[in-house]
XYZ file of C-alpha atoms in Angstrom:
701
model
C -129.945 -33.152 12.940
C -130.587 -34.146 9.381
C -128.120 -36.286 7.406
C -126.919 -35.473 3.857
C -125.375 -37.680 1.560
C -121.938 -37.883 1.499
C -121.930 -36.505 5.819
C -121.274 -38.537 8.544
C -123.999 -38.301 11.192
C -123.651 -37.448 13.969
C -122.779 -40.247 15.915
C -120.724 -41.047 13.655
C -118.485 -37.561 14.141
C -118.402 -38.393 18.096
C -117.830 -42.100 17.614
C -114.293 -41.120 14.950
C -113.307 -38.451 17.140
C -113.414 -41.195 20.289
C -111.277 -43.221 18.492
C -108.510 -40.596 16.894
C -108.203 -39.017 20.939
C -107.583 -42.839 21.656
C -104.711 -43.437 18.759
C -102.636 -45.125 20.937
C -105.070 -47.176 22.886
C -106.735 -48.708 19.353
C -102.472 -49.123 18.257
C -101.843 -51.393 21.244
C -105.163 -53.083 21.861
C -105.984 -56.682 21.119
C -108.403 -56.087 18.818
C -108.468 -54.811 15.328
C -109.924 -51.056 14.715
C -112.514 -52.721 12.586
C -113.976 -54.810 15.404
C -113.463 -51.696 17.551
C -115.695 -50.002 15.377
C -117.770 -53.021 14.027
C -118.613 -53.057 18.012
C -119.994 -49.912 17.847
C -122.482 -50.534 15.233
C -120.808 -47.739 12.695
C -123.288 -48.190 9.436
C -123.405 -46.200 6.048
C -126.089 -44.146 5.628
C -129.581 -45.974 4.075
C -129.496 -46.759 0.658
C -126.395 -47.127 0.313
C -124.282 -50.207 0.819
C -120.576 -50.393 1.974
C -118.055 -50.264 -0.242
C -116.748 -53.992 -0.276
C -113.264 -55.204 1.437
C -112.619 -51.636 2.964
C -112.909 -50.773 6.485
C -115.396 -48.730 7.349
C -112.225 -46.109 9.206
C -110.914 -45.778 5.952
C -113.392 -44.346 3.909
C -114.683 -40.808 3.115
C -116.577 -38.963 0.405
C -115.450 -36.401 -1.065
C -117.904 -32.701 -1.656
C -118.385 -34.731 -5.236
C -120.310 -37.762 -2.829
C -117.230 -39.726 -4.807
C -115.869 -42.745 -2.505
C -112.427 -42.335 -2.773
C -110.406 -44.541 -0.236
C -107.484 -43.266 1.834
C -104.054 -43.926 3.748
C -104.060 -44.930 6.888
C -104.456 -42.412 9.697
C -106.035 -40.557 7.547
C -103.110 -38.876 5.503
C -103.355 -38.287 2.121
C -105.444 -38.524 -1.367
C -107.562 -36.214 -3.462
C -110.358 -34.165 -1.174
C -109.368 -34.919 1.813
C -108.032 -32.751 4.414
C -104.802 -35.010 5.282
C -103.621 -37.204 9.179
C -105.329 -35.208 12.058
C -101.867 -34.548 13.149
C -100.624 -33.033 10.513
C -97.742 -30.392 10.262
C -97.114 -30.100 6.537
C -95.456 -26.698 5.965
C -94.056 -24.400 8.935
C -95.562 -23.771 12.009
C -95.429 -20.187 13.145
C -96.041 -18.425 17.648
C -97.685 -15.892 17.851
C -96.730 -14.237 20.857
C -99.444 -12.217 20.830
C -102.047 -14.781 20.433
C -104.310 -15.441 23.563
C -103.802 -18.693 23.737
C -100.094 -18.634 23.266
C -98.374 -21.034 25.379
C -94.504 -20.737 25.927
C -94.553 -24.112 26.269
C -94.906 -24.600 22.855
C -91.362 -22.267 22.159
C -88.685 -24.913 20.767
C -85.814 -25.479 23.183
C -82.851 -23.838 23.338
C -79.816 -25.394 25.190
C -77.552 -23.128 27.076
C -73.370 -23.315 27.196
C -72.593 -23.042 31.038
C -68.664 -23.326 32.596
C -67.728 -26.605 33.742
C -66.321 -25.531 37.215
C -62.792 -26.202 37.739
C -62.357 -28.284 41.311
C -58.896 -26.135 41.880
C -60.355 -22.842 41.556
C -63.271 -23.807 44.382
C -60.838 -24.856 46.353
C -58.362 -22.070 45.810
C -61.802 -20.474 46.881
C -62.996 -22.311 49.846
C -58.974 -21.765 51.531
C -58.704 -18.068 51.020
C -61.931 -17.583 53.478
C -60.042 -20.433 56.202
C -56.672 -17.991 55.827
C -58.706 -15.343 56.297
C -60.770 -16.493 59.289
C -57.975 -17.779 61.412
C -55.793 -14.075 60.814
C -59.104 -12.816 62.642
C -59.115 -15.538 65.129
C -55.915 -16.916 65.730
C -57.623 -20.599 66.213
C -55.445 -22.870 65.260
C -57.756 -25.917 65.829
C -60.899 -24.453 64.207
C -58.567 -22.884 60.995
C -57.519 -27.112 61.022
C -61.048 -28.855 61.475
C -61.947 -26.793 57.992
C -59.002 -27.895 56.413
C -60.459 -31.610 56.838
C -63.488 -30.992 55.972
C -62.198 -29.496 52.435
C -61.116 -32.213 51.829
C -59.260 -32.682 48.339
C -56.277 -33.308 50.637
C -54.173 -33.573 46.727
C -54.752 -30.456 46.616
C -53.212 -28.912 50.536
C -49.800 -27.977 49.062
C -52.083 -24.213 47.449
C -53.399 -24.129 51.019
C -49.592 -23.631 51.460
C -48.938 -21.146 48.994
C -51.316 -19.376 49.846
C -51.196 -19.424 52.958
C -47.909 -18.093 53.368
C -47.674 -15.547 49.820
C -50.993 -13.829 51.943
C -48.808 -13.819 54.427
C -46.124 -12.297 53.135
C -47.505 -9.086 52.672
C -48.783 -8.063 55.966
C -47.163 -7.472 59.117
C -45.543 -9.738 61.714
C -48.100 -11.058 63.127
C -49.069 -13.019 60.421
C -45.817 -14.034 59.897
C -45.572 -15.286 62.877
C -49.085 -17.677 62.988
C -48.490 -18.964 59.951
C -45.699 -20.911 60.740
C -47.332 -21.669 63.637
C -50.478 -22.777 61.868
C -48.072 -25.078 58.766
C -46.529 -26.780 62.087
C -49.478 -27.126 63.832
C -50.435 -29.097 60.502
C -47.934 -30.860 60.233
C -47.916 -35.068 59.591
C -51.332 -34.935 61.030
C -53.085 -32.732 58.149
C -50.706 -31.788 55.357
C -47.905 -34.743 55.157
C -44.246 -34.090 54.505
C -44.269 -34.148 51.221
C -47.690 -32.223 50.469
C -45.007 -29.028 52.875
C -42.482 -29.374 50.334
C -44.448 -29.225 47.615
C -46.028 -25.739 48.820
C -42.974 -24.674 48.932
C -41.571 -24.846 46.480
C -44.223 -23.309 44.461
C -43.614 -20.740 46.047
C -39.347 -21.209 45.004
C -41.470 -20.926 41.639
C -43.792 -18.093 42.173
C -41.247 -15.658 43.801
C -40.181 -13.591 40.334
C -43.519 -12.530 40.790
C -43.868 -11.576 43.799
C -41.314 -9.693 44.539
C -43.553 -7.542 41.963
C -46.032 -6.229 44.609
C -43.750 -7.408 47.516
C -40.101 -5.796 47.604
C -38.457 -7.472 49.904
C -40.385 -11.369 48.976
C -37.188 -12.745 48.552
C -36.096 -12.177 52.594
C -39.300 -13.013 53.759
C -39.479 -16.157 52.190
C -36.017 -17.320 52.746
C -36.757 -16.882 56.711
C -40.087 -18.123 56.251
C -37.777 -21.499 54.459
C -35.395 -21.494 57.769
C -38.523 -21.152 60.180
C -39.642 -24.506 58.744
C -36.094 -25.849 58.811
C -36.118 -24.571 62.522
C -39.818 -25.676 63.274
C -38.550 -29.759 61.742
C -41.290 -29.607 59.003
C -38.990 -28.922 56.204
C -36.082 -31.377 55.796
C -32.266 -28.952 55.357
C -31.955 -31.208 52.676
C -34.437 -29.580 50.837
C -32.858 -26.678 50.566
C -30.515 -28.290 48.414
C -32.222 -30.385 46.382
C -34.661 -27.212 45.229
C -31.478 -24.944 44.586
C -30.279 -27.820 42.078
C -33.474 -27.629 40.196
C -34.165 -23.593 40.386
C -32.341 -21.954 37.961
C -29.322 -19.401 39.599
C -30.584 -16.625 37.689
C -34.203 -16.905 39.853
C -35.405 -15.551 42.674
C -36.311 -18.044 44.131
C -32.337 -19.754 44.204
C -32.072 -16.079 45.812
C -34.277 -16.620 48.590
C -32.663 -20.326 49.413
C -29.279 -18.838 49.234
C -30.347 -15.755 51.873
C -32.582 -18.578 54.090
C -28.844 -20.550 54.320
C -25.677 -18.072 54.294
C -27.785 -15.018 56.597
C -30.474 -17.152 59.340
C -29.048 -20.789 59.260
C -25.573 -20.422 59.465
C -25.397 -18.072 61.958
C -25.009 -18.559 65.447
C -27.658 -19.108 67.883
C -29.847 -19.071 64.141
C -32.220 -21.525 65.954
C -33.734 -18.740 68.525
C -33.109 -16.120 66.511
C -35.235 -17.276 63.789
C -37.756 -18.226 65.485
C -38.243 -14.004 67.505
C -37.586 -12.435 64.578
C -41.781 -12.766 63.845
C -42.688 -12.173 67.870
C -41.626 -15.347 68.570
C -44.669 -17.494 70.348
C -43.365 -16.316 73.959
C -44.383 -13.468 73.756
C -42.794 -12.171 77.256
C -43.086 -8.326 78.057
C -39.468 -6.504 78.074
C -40.742 -5.609 82.304
C -40.991 -9.671 82.218
C -37.661 -10.553 80.945
C -36.381 -7.375 83.318
C -37.892 -8.765 86.667
C -36.880 -12.752 85.990
C -33.098 -11.060 84.716
C -33.063 -9.753 88.489
C -34.876 -12.879 90.293
C -31.630 -15.102 89.106
C -29.050 -12.524 89.555
C -30.164 -11.956 93.250
C -30.160 -16.229 94.026
C -27.378 -15.915 92.032
C -25.247 -13.849 94.731
C -26.916 -15.987 97.774
C -26.743 -19.813 95.973
C -23.213 -19.000 94.262
C -24.165 -21.822 91.436
C -23.084 -20.727 88.260
C -24.069 -23.555 86.428
C -27.568 -23.274 87.400
C -27.772 -19.010 86.865
C -26.324 -19.945 83.551
C -28.970 -22.525 83.084
C -31.477 -19.775 83.896
C -30.310 -17.037 82.038
C -30.318 -19.828 78.501
C -33.856 -20.104 79.479
C -34.940 -16.632 78.937
C -34.093 -17.242 75.352
C -33.232 -14.044 74.591
C -29.844 -13.374 73.256
C -30.528 -10.244 71.882
C -30.715 -8.719 74.830
C -28.208 -10.480 77.244
C -25.953 -6.847 77.479
C -29.105 -5.903 80.481
C -27.822 -9.622 82.623
C -24.669 -8.167 82.092
C -25.654 -3.918 82.971
C -27.735 -5.282 85.900
C -24.982 -7.276 87.233
C -22.397 -4.869 87.514
C -25.254 -2.169 89.022
C -24.722 -5.696 91.792
C -21.459 -5.429 92.180
C -21.855 -2.287 92.680
C -24.569 -1.985 95.234
C -23.346 -5.637 97.096
C -19.845 -4.903 97.250
C -18.970 -8.439 97.884
C -20.838 -9.586 95.473
C -18.062 -8.450 92.730
C -16.622 -11.835 92.742
C -19.344 -13.884 92.101
C -20.416 -11.566 89.644
C -16.839 -11.471 87.662
C -16.920 -15.514 88.082
C -20.479 -15.725 85.737
C -19.759 -13.160 83.530
C -16.800 -14.353 82.618
C -17.965 -18.237 82.349
C -20.802 -17.119 80.448
C -18.774 -15.558 78.123
C -16.404 -18.245 77.898
C -19.737 -20.580 76.548
C -20.886 -18.614 74.322
C -23.534 -17.497 76.285
C -23.022 -13.939 76.188
C -21.264 -12.399 73.199
C -18.482 -10.154 73.050
C -20.625 -7.030 71.528
C -23.477 -8.066 74.658
C -21.031 -7.302 76.969
C -19.427 -4.877 75.085
C -23.433 -2.723 75.412
C -23.743 -3.880 78.583
C -21.614 -1.726 79.347
C -21.797 1.522 77.389
C -25.416 0.789 78.939
C -24.113 1.431 82.349
C -22.015 4.353 81.350
C -24.402 5.907 79.546
C -26.719 5.820 82.908
C -23.496 6.911 85.841
C -24.623 10.663 86.015
C -28.845 8.880 87.355
C -27.278 6.004 89.174
C -24.447 8.091 91.394
C -27.367 9.511 93.117
C -27.859 6.664 95.074
C -24.846 4.876 94.606
C -22.068 8.015 94.854
C -19.340 6.198 94.367
C -20.511 4.927 91.140
C -18.089 6.417 88.999
C -15.193 5.339 90.325
C -15.991 1.520 90.585
C -17.027 1.782 87.111
C -14.018 2.759 85.712
C -12.001 0.079 88.230
C -13.919 -2.716 86.939
C -13.908 -1.451 83.165
C -10.285 -3.174 83.143
C -10.351 -6.325 85.250
C -12.853 -7.954 82.803
C -9.958 -5.988 80.149
C -8.206 -8.023 82.243
C -9.348 -11.519 82.630
C -11.018 -11.390 79.100
C -14.541 -11.421 78.492
C -14.391 -7.995 78.162
C -12.915 -6.638 74.139
C -10.040 -4.600 74.698
C -11.313 -1.959 72.279
C -13.900 -1.082 74.603
C -11.272 1.119 76.156
C -9.240 2.669 72.780
C -12.366 4.377 72.330
C -10.897 7.508 73.243
C -12.737 10.398 75.099
C -13.421 12.770 72.536
C -15.324 9.818 70.170
C -17.535 8.410 73.720
C -18.327 12.402 74.074
C -19.225 13.024 70.781
C -21.951 9.495 71.066
C -23.311 10.709 74.397
C -24.240 14.261 72.027
C -24.880 12.638 69.111
C -27.178 10.268 70.847
C -28.969 14.103 72.629
C -29.553 15.432 68.836
C -31.019 12.570 67.259
C -33.253 12.671 70.384
C -34.639 15.959 70.659
C -34.833 15.665 66.169
C -37.432 12.734 66.585
C -38.537 14.367 68.487
C -38.863 17.814 67.327
C -38.439 17.299 63.278
C -35.975 20.327 63.374
C -33.736 19.801 60.796
C -32.426 23.278 60.277
C -31.513 22.961 64.414
C -30.692 19.337 64.320
C -27.811 20.914 61.160
C -26.920 23.844 63.634
C -25.557 21.975 66.618
C -23.639 19.176 64.528
C -22.297 22.201 63.206
C -21.450 23.477 66.707
C -20.148 20.379 67.423
C -16.810 20.961 64.713
C -16.062 17.377 64.800
C -16.769 16.700 60.404
C -14.413 13.998 61.312
C -16.913 11.954 63.038
C -19.743 12.400 59.967
C -19.894 8.531 59.659
C -20.431 7.888 63.195
C -23.419 9.973 63.506
C -24.920 7.912 61.042
C -24.655 5.247 62.490
C -25.598 6.319 65.247
C -29.018 7.850 63.628
C -30.008 4.834 61.293
C -29.065 2.785 64.251
C -31.961 5.048 66.594
C -34.249 4.907 63.547
C -34.390 0.813 63.012
C -35.272 0.294 66.322
C -38.259 2.763 66.112
C -41.160 3.200 64.084
C -41.755 3.811 60.488
C -42.211 8.039 61.726
C -38.790 7.887 62.387
C -37.391 6.215 59.981
C -38.763 8.240 57.667
C -37.419 11.407 59.596
C -34.413 9.307 59.166
C -33.897 9.272 55.249
C -35.464 12.723 55.122
C -32.712 13.577 57.448
C -30.031 11.052 55.531
C -30.919 14.664 52.774
C -30.859 17.610 54.291
C -26.842 16.632 55.728
C -26.025 15.231 51.804
C -26.499 18.759 50.794
C -25.489 20.428 53.667
C -22.424 19.367 55.218
C -22.170 15.596 54.645
C -20.111 14.389 52.067
C -20.464 11.122 49.358
C -17.631 9.743 51.435
C -19.165 10.057 54.818
C -22.282 8.878 54.454
C -20.509 5.501 52.427
C -18.388 5.215 55.206
C -21.609 5.487 57.619
C -23.254 2.660 56.476
C -19.992 0.851 55.939
C -20.092 0.857 59.291
C -23.931 -0.316 59.534
C -22.875 -3.276 57.575
C -19.687 -4.038 59.614
C -21.948 -4.166 62.489
C -25.000 -6.081 60.553
C -24.691 -9.186 62.830
C -24.298 -7.407 66.516
C -26.789 -5.412 65.858
C -29.432 -8.324 64.763
C -29.318 -9.610 67.865
C -30.736 -6.870 69.229
C -33.315 -5.087 66.158
C -34.201 -8.530 64.768
C -34.989 -7.027 61.659
C -31.992 -5.477 61.221
C -30.810 -6.508 57.950
C -33.731 -5.919 55.382
C -34.531 -2.289 57.219
C -30.573 -1.964 56.546
C -31.555 -2.965 52.694
C -34.510 -0.084 53.101
C -31.995 2.788 54.146
C -29.480 1.832 50.939
C -32.280 1.472 48.848
C -33.927 4.500 50.248
C -30.164 7.005 49.496
C -30.013 5.678 46.379
C -33.108 7.419 45.460
C -32.671 9.979 47.434
C -29.708 10.816 45.493
C -27.491 10.371 48.486
C -26.104 7.760 46.857
C -25.494 6.783 43.351
C -25.530 3.104 42.032
C -21.981 2.702 42.307
C -21.856 3.594 45.609
C -23.404 -0.054 45.822
C -20.834 -1.720 44.088
C -17.839 0.766 46.493
C -20.272 -0.220 49.842
C -19.935 -3.603 48.950
C -15.787 -4.620 47.805
C -15.428 -2.667 51.456
C -17.087 -6.003 53.237
C -16.225 -8.792 53.334
C -17.798 -11.267 51.020
C -19.506 -14.046 52.323
C -20.923 -11.316 55.574
C -24.615 -10.432 56.299
C -23.887 -7.177 55.737
C -22.995 -8.163 52.121
C -26.388 -9.767 51.905
C -28.108 -6.684 52.666
C -26.522 -4.886 49.412
C -27.479 -7.284 47.517
C -30.743 -7.314 48.507
C -30.870 -3.368 48.338
C -29.749 -3.536 44.917
C -32.730 -5.948 44.139
C -35.150 -3.758 45.668
C -33.777 -0.505 43.725
C -33.713 -2.815 40.304
C -37.834 -3.707 40.752
C -40.640 -1.959 38.624
C -41.956 0.900 39.827
C -39.366 0.926 42.825
C -38.833 5.071 42.994
C -42.591 5.524 43.787
C -42.884 1.933 46.482
C -39.133 2.181 48.472
C -40.174 7.226 48.478
C -43.758 5.320 50.553
C -41.963 2.229 52.176
C -42.485 4.065 55.671
C -45.713 5.635 54.783
C -43.710 8.685 53.215
C -42.704 12.262 53.559
C -43.581 14.458 50.405
C -42.889 11.460 48.533
C -42.784 13.472 45.969
C -39.657 12.599 42.716
C -37.280 14.779 42.650
C -38.923 15.651 39.074
C -41.522 16.233 40.805
C -40.029 18.587 42.872
C -38.162 20.946 40.939
C -41.826 21.659 38.403
C -43.224 22.715 41.454
C -40.764 25.043 42.052
C -40.351 26.026 38.417
C -44.156 26.936 38.866
C -44.412 28.759 41.990
C -40.916 31.160 40.650
C -42.876 31.943 37.429
C -46.671 32.840 39.165
C -44.204 35.414 41.190
C -42.146 36.300 38.446
C -45.581 37.705 36.348
C -47.303 39.805 39.174
C -47.037 37.349 42.684
C -47.040 38.232 45.677
C -44.063 37.561 47.881
C -45.871 35.758 51.161
C -47.552 33.774 48.329
C -44.134 32.731 46.665
C -42.149 31.897 50.423
C -45.289 29.795 51.892
C -45.406 27.850 48.412
C -41.932 27.921 49.539
C -42.505 26.225 52.982
C -45.410 23.546 51.419
C -43.183 22.032 49.078
C -41.607 20.641 53.387
C -38.304 19.973 51.314
C -35.884 22.689 52.749
C -32.697 20.169 52.808
C -33.582 21.370 48.206
C -34.528 25.558 48.780
C -30.408 25.079 47.054
C -32.387 24.130 43.886
C -35.019 27.699 44.649
C -32.091 29.592 45.129
C -30.294 27.979 41.209
C -33.226 28.444 38.599
C -34.565 31.819 40.989
C -31.361 33.118 39.969
C -30.619 31.588 36.140
C -34.639 32.902 35.836
C -33.495 36.636 36.638
C -30.757 36.326 34.100
C -32.685 35.571 31.394
C -35.619 37.423 32.578
C -33.295 40.774 32.581
C -35.616 41.144 35.574
C -33.636 41.484 39.500
C -37.828 41.354 41.005
C -35.678 37.637 42.338
C -32.927 38.583 44.328
C -35.830 40.037 46.304
C -37.720 37.182 46.944
C -34.276 34.899 47.764
C -33.537 38.958 50.393
C -37.118 37.496 52.124
C -36.388 33.763 52.566
C -33.010 35.319 54.383
C -34.577 37.499 56.226
C -37.515 34.824 57.966
C -35.392 32.512 58.163
C -37.393 30.504 55.211
C -34.232 29.580 53.246
C -30.324 29.316 54.803
C -27.882 30.832 53.845
C -25.766 27.358 53.495
C -28.733 26.613 50.830
C -27.801 30.144 49.468
C -24.377 29.165 49.160
C -24.935 26.081 47.695
C -27.733 27.822 45.332
C -24.862 29.973 43.750
C -22.260 27.620 43.858
C -24.415 25.179 41.422
C -24.796 28.646 39.097
C -20.643 28.499 39.592
C -20.388 25.113 38.157
C -22.013 25.270 35.276
C -21.260 28.860 34.464
C -19.991 27.713 30.710
C -23.104 26.058 29.614
C -24.954 29.217 31.004
C -23.195 31.602 29.079
C -24.179 29.330 25.870
C -27.860 30.106 26.320
C -27.451 33.881 28.448
C -24.069 35.532 26.774
C -24.128 38.019 29.998
C -24.386 34.844 32.107
C -20.480 35.726 33.863
C -21.265 39.877 34.428
C -25.278 39.042 35.771
C -23.777 36.082 38.230
C -20.731 38.272 39.153
C -23.621 41.405 39.760
C -25.356 38.472 41.795
C -22.598 37.538 44.148
C -21.688 40.963 45.338
C -25.692 41.409 45.943
C -25.898 38.336 48.329
C -22.353 38.831 50.247
C -23.462 42.860 51.003
C -26.317 41.302 52.369
C -24.911 38.534 54.151
C -25.774 35.555 52.712
C -22.798 33.720 51.663
C -20.449 31.472 53.781
C -17.160 33.731 53.540
C -15.843 30.664 51.941
C -17.081 31.295 48.778
C -16.369 34.608 48.471
C -12.372 33.768 47.082
C -13.591 30.800 45.328
C -15.802 32.907 43.495
C -13.757 35.608 42.992
C -10.983 33.900 41.433
C -13.533 31.847 39.434
C -15.057 34.720 38.384
C -11.199 36.934 37.095
C -10.101 33.655 35.277
C -13.182 33.920 33.190
C -13.775 36.912 32.546
C -10.396 37.244 31.434
C -9.588 34.207 29.425
C -13.379 35.722 28.405
C -11.458 39.127 27.566
C -8.109 38.008 25.634
């Protein structure tokens, strides 16, 4: 290609291109750019002399042919194109350009959260704890905790382990205590154990929102830690000083000290509160007791026999020792002196408590009819053994003081309660109690009912609470129920020997009675005033108050054992009102009866009666009487519930008369109608007639 004046030749263009591509190499080369260009023999076009004193690289010509001097690196100057890499002005990247490269996009800093080591540790220990509760492998859990490291965070592991176990079954609570003992000193230092438990004490106020009995459970964990020697008793004293007296943590420490650590044989009691570590079955214990007694009869070594009884570690089951020993004395008459010697020594050493001794005699007495099949003279022999035991001082004299009538009542009450747990028939139970005809023993029945329920599953506990509501409405007075609970709480220490969680269960029964309107909150004060301030029964009353004061206590306590209907009283009243309104507006009798039956609250049917009578007064429609007649005929609403409903109307007549002027006349008519049809108990008639005549006379005057 021919070169024109004012333009570079092809060779020069190629040379300039190479030079620009190797700009960095040129700048670092020991040779000057001028010498490099001269080595390539760059010459000016023919006929033109090069500009003196100007390097060839810095010489350019404008389109007019005028030679101009440009800036270094080719930038600036009139008639020039600027630098080879000139970026004057804004550059815009077009993503639709076929040559678009995402790498050319400007960088943008993206914020990221810096992870907290403590949060990561907490997440890791959750999986360790969950896996341990699933497998029960202590060694594996200890190994995982070691591998996790971060030993400074071990107190958080303790807090998480215990708080997780608190919301689970007794099995997990026992597993948590076993793991803490295994990790102590080996993986977790004593100071970390103390720090972890103090963190738990500080957080009880939050835990109690989700775990109603958190105070009692943590108190038991504290007591277990002291018994297992992983917490020093002095820790409780120091922690109490560091906590506010109004805090739940302070209350947990007091509970641990008073209820668990100060009780006789507290170590055995605490160790076996959640099932213990022996895992021995009842049948195995019975076999061991039978073997040691027979061995004792052969050897006569009372010291060795007492040692064997102590090694069993079942102080709450010593009544079985008493019962089997007495049976053996009846079977082998020559062994009676040896048996009496053993029982006396066991009692004097404090090995067998007075309550366990009395319970052993009571159990034997209850089974005399069956025992008489094998030992015909069993009743005679038993009657001779009791005075001897009392005279020697190892059976409480109160055992004989209990008259035959009370003893017989207790037997019949036991039978009635057992039948109720099988049939769930409240009306039948009430009829059975009425047939006994001894209302003065109602507190004894309540004590038996709750004691038997506590030793059974949640179903029976729920049934006992429902029955208590029905009995309160039908035949039990508030005084009967208060006295029954006082009897239960006075014997709470003895009950705890047989039912490990008795104190906690009793607190729930008390709280449930308040929620069900069986007891008023003030009745708890009355019950507490009848108990010794330092006894475990008083602590149980305080625990019941705590349960009631918790957030959403009503709903939780109603469902603490799985619940029955789980309805609050107001919900039941609303449902009753709706079904009566539907019936009054043209509903079918059978459908209304079915709705009443579906409520599942026979002890609350007096509310149906009351609302039906008020609606009849308001609507001036006696159709409600037809419904009550059908309910009575079918046995859906009992005569007691009808009488209760009429009594409630009678008590509120003055208020009703303000809204319904004819209320008294209507009520008098309803009473006559009910008595003609046999709805009301005879005791209602005289009092109702007197009240109505008095009010009518007052109105006439």
